Amino acid sequence: MEAVDLRHVPVVDNHCHGILRSQDFDDLASWRGAFTESTDPGMARDHVSTTAFYRRLIRTFASFFGCEPDEEAVLTARKKWDPTELTGELLRSANVETLLLDTGHPPPEEVLPMSELADLGSCRTEPMLRLEVMMERLLAEHDSLEEVKEALAAALDDVRARGYVALKSIAAYRTGLAIREWTDEEAQASLREYRRDSEEGRARLAHKPLLDTLLHVALAEAARQEVPVQFHVGYGDADTDLLFGNPLLLRAVLRRPDYRGMPVVLLHECYPYTREGGYLAAVYENVYLDLSYGIPLLGYGEMFSFTHQALGVAPISKLLYSSDGIGVPEIHWMSSIDGRHVLGQALEELVAYGELSIPEAEAAGESVLRGNAIRLYQLSPG
Ligand SMILES: [Zn+2]
């Protein structure tokens, strides 16, 4: 069969995070820790190095450095690089056109500034606003629920003029995706509980009636301005209760006629709920499905499988490439290599079935890797 070769296509990475200024990995376990969502110490020590993702990373990285494909050799070769220079080298080699960055995590003081990242990678960088971080700040600055809601609406009154291309919510991590309406009494009680918990330790907004109520303020603003909202869906760190991270739980939000102007981006292919996410993208005009090839940290076959599932149900115009890379540049970089390869192979399947011609498959690949994101986020042409 003829090949669908997407290697020359630049990527718009529609969801990723910043890269740490300090990347001193003094031992193997600390480096392996960058490639797991688990915080259990035994995972990095004993198990991460046996994942399909990690084995592929070692082989891919070894060929980049020209060293032996074992982790000691790769880490030794990596240590010879200044981390900032390595970041630039990997981003340029990934042929990144634009990075859309969730600026809420890691904290801005720990990562390379966006302008520096853009210079290093010869790419553009655009910020996205993480809602829960802003909500926690406003909860600290204002007393009553009414004041917090007003301050939130004011802070989000013109998202694009404030420089952001999208909003992002991690409600799935905190209280689940079944975002609903609460009475004022319930929201007030939830705020009081939040205040009590905050006195005891770091403020962490995981109080469902309060978070849902504030989310509705943000979603109304996003809908009014037709600004995309990214939702973390599915696979995440150990904070996530995957049972509450199913995208079908978003139905109450997706059904609301007054939210139809708000494009909703379901992140991380909703893994393992890719078919559910693809279905939502197929039935709701405003729902898009992100295909992330860095995190979740998967084997090649599983990446092929989710791509095949997404292409099998969702319109190609609804699919968006990302890496979800965070902390180290390896993930942003390897995701671009894998994403182009997997997507090309999965599109070849559609050609083999007579669903697409080769030129149509190539155009589809370009749409997923960059074109759809440029349109959706209204990115100005490079
Ligand atoms: Zn992310």
mmCIF file of C-alpha atoms and ligand atoms in Angstrom:
data_model
loop_
_atom_site.group_PDB
_atom_site.id
_atom_site.type_symbol
_atom_site.label_atom_id
_atom_site.label_comp_id
_atom_site.label_asym_id
_atom_site.label_seq_id
_atom_site.Cartn_x
_atom_site.Cartn_y
_atom_site.Cartn_z
ATOM 1 C CA MET A 1 0.000 0.000 0.000
ATOM 2 C CA GLU A 2 1.101 3.532 -0.620
ATOM 3 C CA ALA A 3 2.253 5.368 2.463
ATOM 4 C CA VAL A 4 0.730 8.480 3.973
ATOM 5 C CA ASP A 5 3.874 10.364 4.966
ATOM 6 C CA LEU A 6 3.261 13.283 7.335
ATOM 7 C CA ARG A 7 6.876 13.779 8.432
ATOM 8 C CA HIS A 8 7.151 17.198 6.785
ATOM 9 C CA VAL A 9 3.991 18.646 8.409
ATOM 10 C CA PRO A 10 4.602 21.154 11.233
ATOM 11 C CA VAL A 11 2.476 20.579 14.335
ATOM 12 C CA VAL A 12 0.263 22.891 16.324
ATOM 13 C CA ASP A 13 0.445 21.294 19.751
ATOM 14 C CA ASN A 14 -3.013 22.268 21.045
ATOM 15 C CA HIS A 15 -2.390 21.205 24.627
ATOM 16 C CA CYS A 16 0.889 21.087 26.506
ATOM 17 C CA HIS A 17 2.647 22.520 29.526
ATOM 18 C CA GLY A 18 5.828 24.433 30.259
ATOM 19 C CA ILE A 19 9.342 23.044 30.482
ATOM 20 C CA LEU A 20 11.222 23.238 33.770
ATOM 21 C CA ARG A 21 14.183 25.606 34.087
ATOM 22 C CA SER A 22 15.944 23.107 36.296
ATOM 23 C CA GLN A 23 16.230 19.584 34.944
ATOM 24 C CA ASP A 24 18.922 18.102 37.131
ATOM 25 C CA PHE A 25 18.371 14.384 37.238
ATOM 26 C CA ASP A 26 21.041 13.016 39.548
ATOM 27 C CA ASP A 27 19.854 9.431 39.333
ATOM 28 C CA LEU A 28 17.838 7.151 37.104
ATOM 29 C CA ALA A 29 14.825 7.113 39.425
ATOM 30 C CA SER A 30 14.427 10.894 39.329
ATOM 31 C CA TRP A 31 14.576 10.904 35.523
ATOM 32 C CA ARG A 32 12.165 8.004 35.197
ATOM 33 C CA GLY A 33 9.834 9.987 37.451
ATOM 34 C CA ALA A 34 9.266 12.402 34.541
ATOM 35 C CA PHE A 35 7.618 9.560 32.617
ATOM 36 C CA THR A 36 4.898 8.395 34.965
ATOM 37 C CA GLU A 37 1.682 9.909 36.302
ATOM 38 C CA SER A 38 2.170 7.957 39.520
ATOM 39 C CA THR A 39 3.624 9.532 42.632
ATOM 40 C CA ASP A 40 4.190 6.184 44.361
ATOM 41 C CA PRO A 41 7.993 6.034 44.857
ATOM 42 C CA GLY A 42 8.204 2.363 43.911
ATOM 43 C CA MET A 43 6.816 3.079 40.436
ATOM 44 C CA ALA A 44 9.763 5.175 39.223
ATOM 45 C CA ARG A 45 12.228 2.927 41.052
ATOM 46 C CA ASP A 46 10.991 -0.490 39.973
ATOM 47 C CA HIS A 47 8.411 -0.350 37.217
ATOM 48 C CA VAL A 48 8.479 2.674 34.891
ATOM 49 C CA SER A 49 11.483 1.395 32.984
ATOM 50 C CA THR A 50 9.494 -1.647 31.862
ATOM 51 C CA THR A 51 6.648 0.274 30.194
ATOM 52 C CA ALA A 52 6.295 0.197 26.418
ATOM 53 C CA PHE A 53 6.387 4.012 26.421
ATOM 54 C CA TYR A 54 9.708 4.142 28.252
ATOM 55 C CA ARG A 55 11.338 1.467 26.090
ATOM 56 C CA ARG A 56 10.310 3.416 22.989
ATOM 57 C CA LEU A 57 11.616 6.651 24.524
ATOM 58 C CA ILE A 58 15.014 5.090 25.249
ATOM 59 C CA ARG A 59 15.337 3.760 21.686
ATOM 60 C CA THR A 60 14.162 6.996 20.059
ATOM 61 C CA PHE A 61 16.369 9.136 22.292
ATOM 62 C CA ALA A 62 19.391 6.855 21.758
ATOM 63 C CA SER A 63 19.136 7.352 18.010
ATOM 64 C CA PHE A 64 18.914 11.130 18.557
ATOM 65 C CA PHE A 65 22.116 11.081 20.652
ATOM 66 C CA GLY A 66 23.814 8.359 18.614
ATOM 67 C CA CYS A 67 24.400 6.231 21.723
ATOM 68 C CA GLU A 68 23.564 2.708 22.883
ATOM 69 C CA PRO A 69 19.827 2.114 23.418
ATOM 70 C CA ASP A 70 20.027 1.613 27.163
ATOM 71 C CA GLU A 71 18.922 4.053 29.791
ATOM 72 C CA GLU A 72 22.316 4.601 31.463
ATOM 73 C CA ALA A 73 23.889 5.557 28.121
ATOM 74 C CA VAL A 74 20.964 7.808 27.260
ATOM 75 C CA LEU A 75 20.985 9.601 30.613
ATOM 76 C CA THR A 76 24.778 10.054 30.405
ATOM 77 C CA ALA A 77 24.410 11.562 26.917
ATOM 78 C CA ARG A 78 21.572 13.810 28.132
ATOM 79 C CA LYS A 79 23.656 15.150 31.027
ATOM 80 C CA LYS A 80 26.239 16.509 28.552
ATOM 81 C CA TRP A 81 23.602 18.931 27.292
ATOM 82 C CA ASP A 82 22.571 22.185 28.857
ATOM 83 C CA PRO A 83 18.827 21.550 29.480
ATOM 84 C CA THR A 84 17.789 24.829 27.837
ATOM 85 C CA GLU A 85 19.808 24.066 24.713
ATOM 86 C CA LEU A 86 18.449 20.535 24.617
ATOM 87 C CA THR A 87 14.922 21.958 24.843
ATOM 88 C CA GLY A 88 15.558 24.188 21.811
ATOM 89 C CA GLU A 89 17.175 21.390 19.841
ATOM 90 C CA LEU A 90 14.297 18.970 20.499
ATOM 91 C CA LEU A 91 11.536 21.514 19.782
ATOM 92 C CA ARG A 92 13.174 22.533 16.494
ATOM 93 C CA SER A 93 13.707 18.931 15.518
ATOM 94 C CA ALA A 94 10.012 18.296 16.333
ATOM 95 C CA ASN A 95 9.107 21.003 13.771
ATOM 96 C CA VAL A 96 6.665 22.677 16.131
ATOM 97 C CA GLU A 97 4.738 25.563 14.619
ATOM 98 C CA THR A 98 2.811 26.606 17.750
ATOM 99 C CA LEU A 99 2.585 25.448 21.368
ATOM 100 C CA LEU A 100 -0.668 26.118 23.251
ATOM 101 C CA LEU A 101 0.426 26.127 26.872
ATOM 102 C CA ASP A 102 -1.573 25.516 30.033
ATOM 103 C CA THR A 103 0.133 28.202 32.124
ATOM 104 C CA GLY A 104 -1.422 27.012 35.397
ATOM 105 C CA HIS A 105 0.784 23.967 35.842
ATOM 106 C CA PRO A 106 3.719 23.748 36.534
ATOM 107 C CA PRO A 107 3.795 27.139 38.317
ATOM 108 C CA PRO A 108 5.136 29.941 36.055
ATOM 109 C CA GLU A 109 8.190 30.560 38.273
ATOM 110 C CA GLU A 110 9.418 26.994 37.666
ATOM 111 C CA VAL A 111 9.235 26.950 33.864
ATOM 112 C CA LEU A 112 10.992 28.690 30.964
ATOM 113 C CA PRO A 113 9.096 31.896 30.069
ATOM 114 C CA MET A 114 6.883 31.538 27.000
ATOM 115 C CA SER A 115 8.876 34.047 24.969
ATOM 116 C CA GLU A 116 12.114 32.175 25.684
ATOM 117 C CA LEU A 117 10.493 28.882 24.753
ATOM 118 C CA ALA A 118 9.331 30.433 21.472
ATOM 119 C CA ASP A 119 12.857 31.689 20.701
ATOM 120 C CA LEU A 120 14.461 28.364 21.602
ATOM 121 C CA GLY A 121 12.020 26.299 19.553
ATOM 122 C CA SER A 122 11.672 28.783 16.646
ATOM 123 C CA CYS A 123 7.939 28.483 17.202
ATOM 124 C CA ARG A 124 5.001 30.464 18.480
ATOM 125 C CA THR A 125 3.626 30.069 21.990
ATOM 126 C CA GLU A 126 0.090 30.923 23.110
ATOM 127 C CA PRO A 127 -1.205 30.750 26.687
ATOM 128 C CA MET A 128 -4.354 29.076 27.981
ATOM 129 C CA LEU A 129 -5.958 29.992 31.280
ATOM 130 C CA ARG A 130 -6.414 27.259 33.865
ATOM 131 C CA LEU A 131 -9.705 28.096 35.535
ATOM 132 C CA GLU A 132 -9.262 26.374 38.892
ATOM 133 C CA VAL A 133 -6.001 28.248 39.602
ATOM 134 C CA MET A 134 -7.751 31.563 38.930
ATOM 135 C CA MET A 135 -10.755 30.525 41.056
ATOM 136 C CA GLU A 136 -8.539 29.671 44.029
ATOM 137 C CA ARG A 137 -6.839 33.070 43.763
ATOM 138 C CA LEU A 138 -10.171 34.916 43.612
ATOM 139 C CA LEU A 139 -11.510 32.907 46.545
ATOM 140 C CA ALA A 140 -8.533 34.149 48.566
ATOM 141 C CA GLU A 141 -9.056 37.770 47.477
ATOM 142 C CA HIS A 142 -12.836 38.051 47.981
ATOM 143 C CA ASP A 143 -15.196 37.159 50.798
ATOM 144 C CA SER A 144 -18.702 36.359 49.669
ATOM 145 C CA LEU A 145 -19.786 33.969 46.935
ATOM 146 C CA GLU A 146 -21.429 36.847 45.072
ATOM 147 C CA GLU A 147 -18.167 38.822 45.095
ATOM 148 C CA VAL A 148 -16.152 35.821 43.895
ATOM 149 C CA LYS A 149 -18.612 35.191 41.047
ATOM 150 C CA GLU A 150 -18.534 38.852 40.015
ATOM 151 C CA ALA A 151 -14.738 38.962 40.129
ATOM 152 C CA LEU A 152 -14.540 35.776 38.044
ATOM 153 C CA ALA A 153 -16.918 37.103 35.403
ATOM 154 C CA ALA A 154 -14.924 40.351 35.303
ATOM 155 C CA ALA A 155 -11.587 38.524 34.979
ATOM 156 C CA LEU A 156 -13.014 36.509 32.079
ATOM 157 C CA ASP A 157 -14.906 39.364 30.419
ATOM 158 C CA ASP A 158 -12.653 39.397 27.354
ATOM 159 C CA VAL A 159 -10.507 36.262 27.311
ATOM 160 C CA ARG A 160 -8.832 36.923 23.943
ATOM 161 C CA ALA A 161 -8.056 40.570 24.731
ATOM 162 C CA ARG A 162 -6.271 39.322 27.842
ATOM 163 C CA GLY A 163 -4.070 37.244 25.598
ATOM 164 C CA TYR A 164 -5.517 33.758 26.104
ATOM 165 C CA VAL A 165 -6.591 31.480 23.249
ATOM 166 C CA ALA A 166 -8.602 29.087 25.425
ATOM 167 C CA LEU A 167 -9.742 28.184 28.927
ATOM 168 C CA LYS A 168 -8.905 24.908 30.605
ATOM 169 C CA SER A 169 -10.671 23.065 33.421
ATOM 170 C CA ILE A 170 -9.406 20.245 35.603
ATOM 171 C CA ALA A 171 -12.795 19.610 37.227
ATOM 172 C CA ALA A 172 -12.342 15.944 36.307
ATOM 173 C CA TYR A 173 -9.426 15.778 38.779
ATOM 174 C CA ARG A 174 -11.267 17.541 41.545
ATOM 175 C CA THR A 175 -14.966 16.706 41.593
ATOM 176 C CA GLY A 176 -15.714 14.946 38.308
ATOM 177 C CA LEU A 177 -17.225 15.909 34.977
ATOM 178 C CA ALA A 178 -20.875 15.692 36.035
ATOM 179 C CA ILE A 179 -21.014 19.492 36.388
ATOM 180 C CA ARG A 180 -24.476 20.500 37.558
ATOM 181 C CA GLU A 181 -26.598 23.329 38.950
ATOM 182 C CA TRP A 182 -26.768 23.851 42.712
ATOM 183 C CA THR A 183 -29.029 26.046 44.813
ATOM 184 C CA ASP A 184 -27.532 29.188 46.315
ATOM 185 C CA GLU A 185 -27.846 27.558 49.746
ATOM 186 C CA GLU A 186 -25.839 24.527 48.654
ATOM 187 C CA ALA A 187 -23.150 26.686 47.028
ATOM 188 C CA GLN A 188 -22.922 28.884 50.171
ATOM 189 C CA ALA A 189 -22.542 25.819 52.396
ATOM 190 C CA SER A 190 -19.839 24.514 50.069
ATOM 191 C CA LEU A 191 -17.993 27.845 50.274
ATOM 192 C CA ARG A 192 -18.083 27.660 54.088
ATOM 193 C CA GLU A 193 -16.632 24.154 53.923
ATOM 194 C CA TYR A 194 -13.924 25.382 51.532
ATOM 195 C CA ARG A 195 -13.041 28.197 53.977
ATOM 196 C CA ARG A 196 -12.759 25.726 56.863
ATOM 197 C CA ASP A 197 -10.543 23.365 54.846
ATOM 198 C CA SER A 198 -8.377 26.262 53.655
ATOM 199 C CA GLU A 199 -7.648 27.320 57.233
ATOM 200 C CA GLU A 200 -6.199 23.900 57.886
ATOM 201 C CA GLY A 201 -3.894 23.745 54.885
ATOM 202 C CA ARG A 202 -3.297 24.863 51.333
ATOM 203 C CA ALA A 203 -6.456 26.017 49.576
ATOM 204 C CA ARG A 204 -7.529 23.368 47.112
ATOM 205 C CA LEU A 205 -10.848 23.771 45.369
ATOM 206 C CA ALA A 206 -12.378 20.293 45.431
ATOM 207 C CA HIS A 207 -15.794 21.264 46.800
ATOM 208 C CA LYS A 208 -18.303 20.247 44.192
ATOM 209 C CA PRO A 209 -21.211 22.658 44.646
ATOM 210 C CA LEU A 210 -18.762 25.583 44.837
ATOM 211 C CA LEU A 211 -16.604 24.485 41.894
ATOM 212 C CA ASP A 212 -19.631 23.675 39.693
ATOM 213 C CA THR A 213 -21.209 27.048 40.505
ATOM 214 C CA LEU A 214 -18.030 28.929 39.573
ATOM 215 C CA LEU A 215 -17.576 26.795 36.444
ATOM 216 C CA HIS A 216 -20.999 27.885 35.224
ATOM 217 C CA VAL A 217 -19.875 31.523 35.505
ATOM 218 C CA ALA A 218 -16.811 30.702 33.374
ATOM 219 C CA LEU A 219 -18.708 28.588 30.849
ATOM 220 C CA ALA A 220 -21.281 31.363 30.342
ATOM 221 C CA GLU A 221 -18.437 33.770 29.540
ATOM 222 C CA ALA A 222 -16.775 31.263 27.201
ATOM 223 C CA ALA A 223 -20.078 30.680 25.398
ATOM 224 C CA ARG A 224 -20.743 34.408 25.039
ATOM 225 C CA GLN A 225 -17.256 34.982 23.564
ATOM 226 C CA GLU A 226 -17.142 31.660 21.683
ATOM 227 C CA VAL A 227 -13.809 30.851 23.329
ATOM 228 C CA PRO A 228 -12.819 27.158 23.410
ATOM 229 C CA VAL A 229 -12.776 25.379 26.770
ATOM 230 C CA GLN A 230 -10.487 22.388 27.214
ATOM 231 C CA PHE A 231 -11.566 19.774 29.726
ATOM 232 C CA HIS A 232 -9.158 17.268 31.169
ATOM 233 C CA VAL A 233 -10.870 13.919 30.448
ATOM 234 C CA GLY A 234 -9.834 10.398 31.402
ATOM 235 C CA TYR A 235 -6.266 9.308 32.226
ATOM 236 C CA GLY A 236 -4.464 11.529 34.692
ATOM 237 C CA ASP A 237 -2.416 11.374 37.842
ATOM 238 C CA ALA A 238 -3.428 9.476 40.969
ATOM 239 C CA ASP A 239 -5.742 12.367 41.955
ATOM 240 C CA THR A 240 -8.129 11.350 39.208
ATOM 241 C CA ASP A 241 -11.038 9.088 39.914
ATOM 242 C CA LEU A 242 -11.333 7.672 36.417
ATOM 243 C CA LEU A 243 -14.942 6.693 37.078
ATOM 244 C CA PHE A 244 -15.829 10.406 37.213
ATOM 245 C CA GLY A 245 -13.639 11.259 34.229
ATOM 246 C CA ASN A 246 -15.900 9.721 31.606
ATOM 247 C CA PRO A 247 -16.801 12.370 28.985
ATOM 248 C CA LEU A 248 -20.415 11.153 28.857
ATOM 249 C CA LEU A 249 -20.815 12.822 32.270
ATOM 250 C CA LEU A 250 -20.521 16.210 30.533
ATOM 251 C CA ARG A 251 -23.960 15.707 29.001
ATOM 252 C CA ALA A 252 -25.680 18.317 31.193
ATOM 253 C CA VAL A 253 -23.178 20.952 29.990
ATOM 254 C CA LEU A 254 -23.288 19.826 26.356
ATOM 255 C CA ARG A 255 -27.096 19.834 26.287
ATOM 256 C CA ARG A 256 -27.486 23.448 27.353
ATOM 257 C CA PRO A 257 -28.620 25.541 24.384
ATOM 258 C CA ASP A 258 -27.001 28.673 25.860
ATOM 259 C CA TYR A 259 -23.560 26.953 25.885
ATOM 260 C CA ARG A 260 -23.652 25.915 22.246
ATOM 261 C CA GLY A 261 -21.404 28.806 21.218
ATOM 262 C CA MET A 262 -18.590 27.375 23.353
ATOM 263 C CA PRO A 263 -16.291 24.913 21.603
ATOM 264 C CA VAL A 264 -15.511 22.072 24.023
ATOM 265 C CA VAL A 265 -12.202 20.237 23.605
ATOM 266 C CA LEU A 266 -12.058 16.809 25.254
ATOM 267 C CA LEU A 267 -8.399 16.264 26.141
ATOM 268 C CA HIS A 268 -6.159 13.177 26.052
ATOM 269 C CA GLU A 269 -8.467 11.324 23.600
ATOM 270 C CA CYS A 270 -10.511 10.767 26.810
ATOM 271 C CA TYR A 271 -8.329 7.680 27.258
ATOM 272 C CA PRO A 272 -9.569 5.024 27.828
ATOM 273 C CA TYR A 273 -12.950 6.497 26.829
ATOM 274 C CA THR A 274 -11.905 7.356 23.261
ATOM 275 C CA ARG A 275 -15.008 5.909 21.607
ATOM 276 C CA GLU A 276 -17.228 7.844 24.011
ATOM 277 C CA GLY A 277 -15.323 11.060 23.237
ATOM 278 C CA GLY A 278 -15.426 10.368 19.500
ATOM 279 C CA TYR A 279 -19.149 9.793 19.734
ATOM 280 C CA LEU A 280 -19.664 13.153 21.464
ATOM 281 C CA ALA A 281 -17.600 14.851 18.736
ATOM 282 C CA ALA A 282 -19.835 13.147 16.186
ATOM 283 C CA VAL A 283 -23.150 14.300 17.675
ATOM 284 C CA TYR A 284 -22.435 17.754 19.150
ATOM 285 C CA GLU A 285 -21.385 20.422 16.681
ATOM 286 C CA ASN A 286 -19.259 22.221 19.285
ATOM 287 C CA VAL A 287 -17.340 19.185 20.645
ATOM 288 C CA TYR A 288 -13.749 18.463 19.549
ATOM 289 C CA LEU A 289 -11.492 15.549 20.435
ATOM 290 C CA ASP A 290 -7.834 16.061 21.279
ATOM 291 C CA LEU A 291 -5.440 13.268 20.283
ATOM 292 C CA SER A 292 -2.483 13.350 22.626
ATOM 293 C CA TYR A 293 0.584 11.268 21.701
ATOM 294 C CA GLY A 294 2.829 12.154 24.671
ATOM 295 C CA ILE A 295 0.617 11.683 27.709
ATOM 296 C CA PRO A 296 -1.104 9.248 28.307
ATOM 297 C CA LEU A 297 2.156 7.322 28.305
ATOM 298 C CA LEU A 298 1.197 4.497 25.986
ATOM 299 C CA GLY A 299 2.656 1.823 23.767
ATOM 300 C CA TYR A 300 2.584 2.289 20.002
ATOM 301 C CA GLY A 301 -0.221 -0.214 19.465
ATOM 302 C CA GLU A 302 -2.459 1.581 21.927
ATOM 303 C CA MET A 303 -1.782 4.936 20.221
ATOM 304 C CA PHE A 304 -2.691 3.341 16.906
ATOM 305 C CA SER A 305 -5.822 1.907 18.476
ATOM 306 C CA PHE A 306 -7.131 5.225 19.852
ATOM 307 C CA THR A 307 -6.340 6.980 16.568
ATOM 308 C CA HIS A 308 -8.175 4.262 14.657
ATOM 309 C CA GLN A 309 -11.148 4.599 17.036
ATOM 310 C CA ALA A 310 -11.247 8.385 16.737
ATOM 311 C CA LEU A 311 -10.992 8.340 12.925
ATOM 312 C CA GLY A 312 -13.652 5.645 12.849
ATOM 313 C CA VAL A 313 -16.375 7.707 14.500
ATOM 314 C CA ALA A 314 -15.525 11.414 14.729
ATOM 315 C CA PRO A 315 -15.378 13.815 11.794
ATOM 316 C CA ILE A 316 -11.727 14.475 10.898
ATOM 317 C CA SER A 317 -12.456 18.213 11.197
ATOM 318 C CA LYS A 318 -13.008 17.660 14.958
ATOM 319 C CA LEU A 319 -9.649 16.022 15.749
ATOM 320 C CA LEU A 320 -6.687 17.968 17.121
ATOM 321 C CA TYR A 321 -3.071 16.931 17.708
ATOM 322 C CA SER A 322 -1.310 17.468 21.056
ATOM 323 C CA SER A 323 1.527 16.140 23.192
ATOM 324 C CA ASP A 324 0.414 17.123 26.709
ATOM 325 C CA GLY A 325 4.179 17.315 27.238
ATOM 326 C CA ILE A 326 5.184 18.671 30.634
ATOM 327 C CA GLY A 327 8.383 19.422 32.506
ATOM 328 C CA VAL A 328 10.938 17.885 30.157
ATOM 329 C CA PRO A 329 11.144 18.468 26.373
ATOM 330 C CA GLU A 330 11.368 14.753 25.552
ATOM 331 C CA ILE A 331 7.580 14.331 25.646
ATOM 332 C CA HIS A 332 6.781 17.300 23.349
ATOM 333 C CA TRP A 333 9.458 16.017 20.954
ATOM 334 C CA MET A 334 8.720 12.295 20.848
ATOM 335 C CA SER A 335 4.980 12.946 20.633
ATOM 336 C CA SER A 336 5.464 14.831 17.361
ATOM 337 C CA ILE A 337 7.409 11.919 15.864
ATOM 338 C CA ASP A 338 4.916 9.313 17.075
ATOM 339 C CA GLY A 339 1.844 11.426 16.307
ATOM 340 C CA ARG A 340 2.802 11.946 12.660
ATOM 341 C CA HIS A 341 3.696 8.283 12.266
ATOM 342 C CA VAL A 342 0.643 6.811 13.986
ATOM 343 C CA LEU A 343 -1.756 9.213 12.290
ATOM 344 C CA GLY A 344 -0.228 8.452 8.878
ATOM 345 C CA GLN A 345 -0.607 4.713 9.479
ATOM 346 C CA ALA A 346 -4.174 5.015 10.765
ATOM 347 C CA LEU A 347 -5.116 7.145 7.743
ATOM 348 C CA GLU A 348 -3.590 4.498 5.469
ATOM 349 C CA GLU A 349 -6.211 2.159 6.840
ATOM 350 C CA LEU A 350 -8.953 4.491 5.602
ATOM 351 C CA VAL A 351 -7.243 4.512 2.202
ATOM 352 C CA ALA A 352 -7.112 0.697 2.185
ATOM 353 C CA TYR A 353 -10.855 0.565 2.901
ATOM 354 C CA GLY A 354 -11.518 2.930 0.011
ATOM 355 C CA GLU A 355 -12.762 5.667 2.354
ATOM 356 C CA LEU A 356 -10.082 8.194 1.434
ATOM 357 C CA SER A 357 -7.750 8.738 -1.494
ATOM 358 C CA ILE A 358 -4.055 9.247 -0.734
ATOM 359 C CA PRO A 359 -4.268 13.028 -1.321
ATOM 360 C CA GLU A 360 -7.361 13.177 0.907
ATOM 361 C CA ALA A 361 -5.540 11.230 3.615
ATOM 362 C CA GLU A 362 -2.574 13.612 3.418
ATOM 363 C CA ALA A 363 -4.898 16.601 3.682
ATOM 364 C CA ALA A 364 -6.647 14.935 6.643
ATOM 365 C CA GLY A 365 -3.294 14.431 8.366
ATOM 366 C CA GLU A 366 -2.428 18.094 7.923
ATOM 367 C CA SER A 367 -5.849 19.114 9.306
ATOM 368 C CA VAL A 368 -5.382 17.046 12.463
ATOM 369 C CA LEU A 369 -1.757 18.079 12.987
ATOM 370 C CA ARG A 370 -2.323 21.824 12.513
ATOM 371 C CA GLY A 371 -5.187 23.122 10.354
ATOM 372 C CA ASN A 372 -8.087 22.298 12.661
ATOM 373 C CA ALA A 373 -6.346 23.932 15.643
ATOM 374 C CA ILE A 374 -5.496 27.086 13.683
ATOM 375 C CA ARG A 375 -9.185 27.499 12.836
ATOM 376 C CA LEU A 376 -10.575 26.510 16.229
ATOM 377 C CA TYR A 377 -8.286 28.741 18.325
ATOM 378 C CA GLN A 378 -8.249 31.526 15.721
ATOM 379 C CA LEU A 379 -4.445 31.468 15.599
ATOM 380 C CA SER A 380 -3.024 34.088 13.302
ATOM 381 C CA PRO A 381 -1.040 32.593 10.402
ATOM 382 C CA GLY A 382 2.681 32.114 11.070
HETATM 383 ZN ZN ZN B 1 -2.270 18.682 30.382
#
